Amino acid sequence: MQQTKLRRAMMFMPGNNPAMLQSAGIYGADTVIFDLEDAVAITEKDAARHLVHNAIKQLRYPCEVAVRINHIQTPFGLDDLRVVLPAKPDLIRLPKAETAEDIQEIDRIITKAEQEQGFPAGCIRMMAAIETAKGLMNAYQIATASPRMVALAIGGEDFIADLRTSRSKEGHELFVARSQLVLAARAAGLMVIDSVFTDANDEVTFIAETKMIKQLGFDGKSVINPRQIRIVQEIFTPTEKEILHAERVLAAYKEALERKSGVIALDGKMIDTPIVTRAERVLAYAAAVRR
Ligand SMILES: CC(=O)SCCNC(=O)CCNC(=O)[C@H](O)C(C)(C)COP(=O)(O)OP(=O)(O)OC[C@H]1O[C@@H](n2cnc3c(N)ncnc32)[C@H](O)[C@@H]1OP(=O)(O)O
Ligand SMILES: O=C([O-])CC(=O)C(=O)O
Ligand SMILES: [Mg+2]
């Protein structure tokens, strides 16, 4: 069985904050994202990319390390790549992705850097954040533009600005975009990550939003604060009840196959192949969490 990769909570931090870079690994995030884009003032861009380079090179992070570069059409994106790639981050996150060409250009730059540095080909992966209506219209092309692509994310704050509306607690304004993004990512065989929730003190709304995006099909959520990590991880981790049920489904299905039947009832409910697939996924996910 393929190993389940966990990207439940991907935590952003400003790339020019040495204290945060230093302690980034201690909070248990599945991925840390060192930001060079919107959390870093223009006057700090140069210092931030060098700080991020040194942090990745010198500190041992116990999790996946991603860098959110500036878009390559800005005056900063190419310099971000030039400075951070030799440090060998696990993942480059492109914000405000709008076309497949954006991804292909970064892919070429990464390929060259991997060759120059003697890194294994393909070791630096990519993900793209969709933050505009145009990006959403091109989401599948973006997702399939490079074999380095592992995930799509939605950048809800910018997306809402692009839609010319405002953020509601229920998130109605993002509903269609979130669902379309899940479809585009799944059609491309990628993971899909939800947007940040910017009020780290509003736990009630954060929990409701995280449960909702899990139900829509997301694999995880970008977060901005260590207090949000555990909440997301708990919601995405199968409960004992779910694990037990999955085990019973597999046992019932095995019994059905032994009787040369493809379908069986468990507690009055029909069990057949898609239900078995979902049960296997629950167990694989639970195993990945335990590892
Ligand atoms: C729309 C977008 O583009 S979102 C992506 C870009 N934004 C970001 O990267 C912002 C990331 N988050 C932050 O900077 C901060 O969490 C803020 C500004 C939102 C809140 O900061 P605070 O009020 O200081 O948070 P809080 O009091 O919970 O911090 C507690 C501890 O966690 C640390 N911490 C807080 N957020 C983070 C983080 N994202 N990463 C690492 N450490 C963090 C603080 O430094 C503090 O450490 P200390 O106890 O050793 O001093
Ligand atoms: O990508 C994210 O989750 C954060 C972000 O930039 C946005 O919401 O605009
Ligand atoms: Mg954004």
Short mmCIF file of C-alpha atoms and ligand atoms in Angstrom, two decimals, residues 11-14 20 27 35 38-39 68 157 196 224-227, ligand 1:
data_model
loop_
_atom_site.label_atom_id
_atom_site.label_comp_id
_atom_site.label_asym_id
_atom_site.label_seq_id
_atom_site.Cartn_x
_atom_site.Cartn_y
_atom_site.Cartn_z
CA MET A 11 2.35 26.47 9.55
CA PHE A 12 3.41 29.79 8.05
CA MET A 13 5.86 32.13 9.66
CA PRO A 14 7.53 35.31 8.43
CA MET A 20 10.18 31.92 14.90
CA TYR A 27 5.26 22.81 17.72
CA ASP A 35 7.30 32.99 4.11
CA ASP A 38 3.19 38.83 2.08
CA ALA A 39 4.40 38.48 5.68
CA ARG A 68 6.73 30.46 0.08
CA GLU A 157 -7.59 36.05 1.94
CA VAL A 196 -5.39 30.16 6.75
CA ILE A 224 -0.62 30.95 11.13
CA ASN A 225 -0.20 30.14 14.80
CA PRO A 226 1.06 27.18 16.86
CA ARG A 227 -2.27 27.10 18.77
C1 LIG B 1 -2.73 35.78 4.41
C2 LIG B 1 -1.32 35.25 4.53
O1 LIG B 1 -0.50 35.46 3.68
S1 LIG B 1 -0.99 34.25 5.90
C3 LIG B 1 0.71 33.80 5.78
C4 LIG B 1 1.68 34.85 6.25
N1 LIG B 1 1.50 35.19 7.64
C5 LIG B 1 2.32 34.72 8.62
O2 LIG B 1 3.30 34.04 8.34
C6 LIG B 1 1.96 35.08 10.04
C7 LIG B 1 2.35 33.96 11.00
N2 LIG B 1 1.86 34.21 12.35
C8 LIG B 1 2.36 35.17 13.16
O3 LIG B 1 3.26 35.92 12.81
C9 LIG B 1 1.79 35.24 14.56
O4 LIG B 1 1.19 34.04 14.98
C10 LIG B 1 0.73 36.37 14.77
C11 LIG B 1 1.35 37.74 14.40
C12 LIG B 1 -0.50 36.11 13.92
C13 LIG B 1 0.32 36.37 16.25
O5 LIG B 1 1.49 36.54 17.01
P1 LIG B 1 1.46 36.42 18.59
O6 LIG B 1 0.32 37.28 19.11
O7 LIG B 1 2.83 36.72 19.10
O8 LIG B 1 1.11 34.90 18.83
P2 LIG B 1 1.17 34.08 20.16
O9 LIG B 1 1.07 34.99 21.36
O10 LIG B 1 0.17 32.99 20.05
O11 LIG B 1 2.62 33.43 20.12
C14 LIG B 1 3.00 32.46 21.08
C15 LIG B 1 4.38 31.94 20.74
O12 LIG B 1 4.34 31.28 19.49
C16 LIG B 1 5.26 31.88 18.58
N3 LIG B 1 4.59 31.92 17.27
C17 LIG B 1 3.44 32.56 16.96
N4 LIG B 1 3.13 32.35 15.68
C18 LIG B 1 4.11 31.58 15.18
C19 LIG B 1 4.34 31.04 13.89
N5 LIG B 1 3.48 31.27 12.88
N6 LIG B 1 5.42 30.29 13.71
C20 LIG B 1 6.30 30.05 14.71
N7 LIG B 1 6.14 30.54 15.96
C21 LIG B 1 5.06 31.30 16.18
C22 LIG B 1 5.50 33.29 19.12
O13 LIG B 1 6.75 33.76 18.67
C23 LIG B 1 5.44 33.03 20.60
O14 LIG B 1 6.67 32.45 20.99
P3 LIG B 1 7.31 32.75 22.46
O15 LIG B 1 6.28 32.24 23.43
O16 LIG B 1 8.57 31.98 22.44
O17 LIG B 1 7.49 34.24 22.53
#
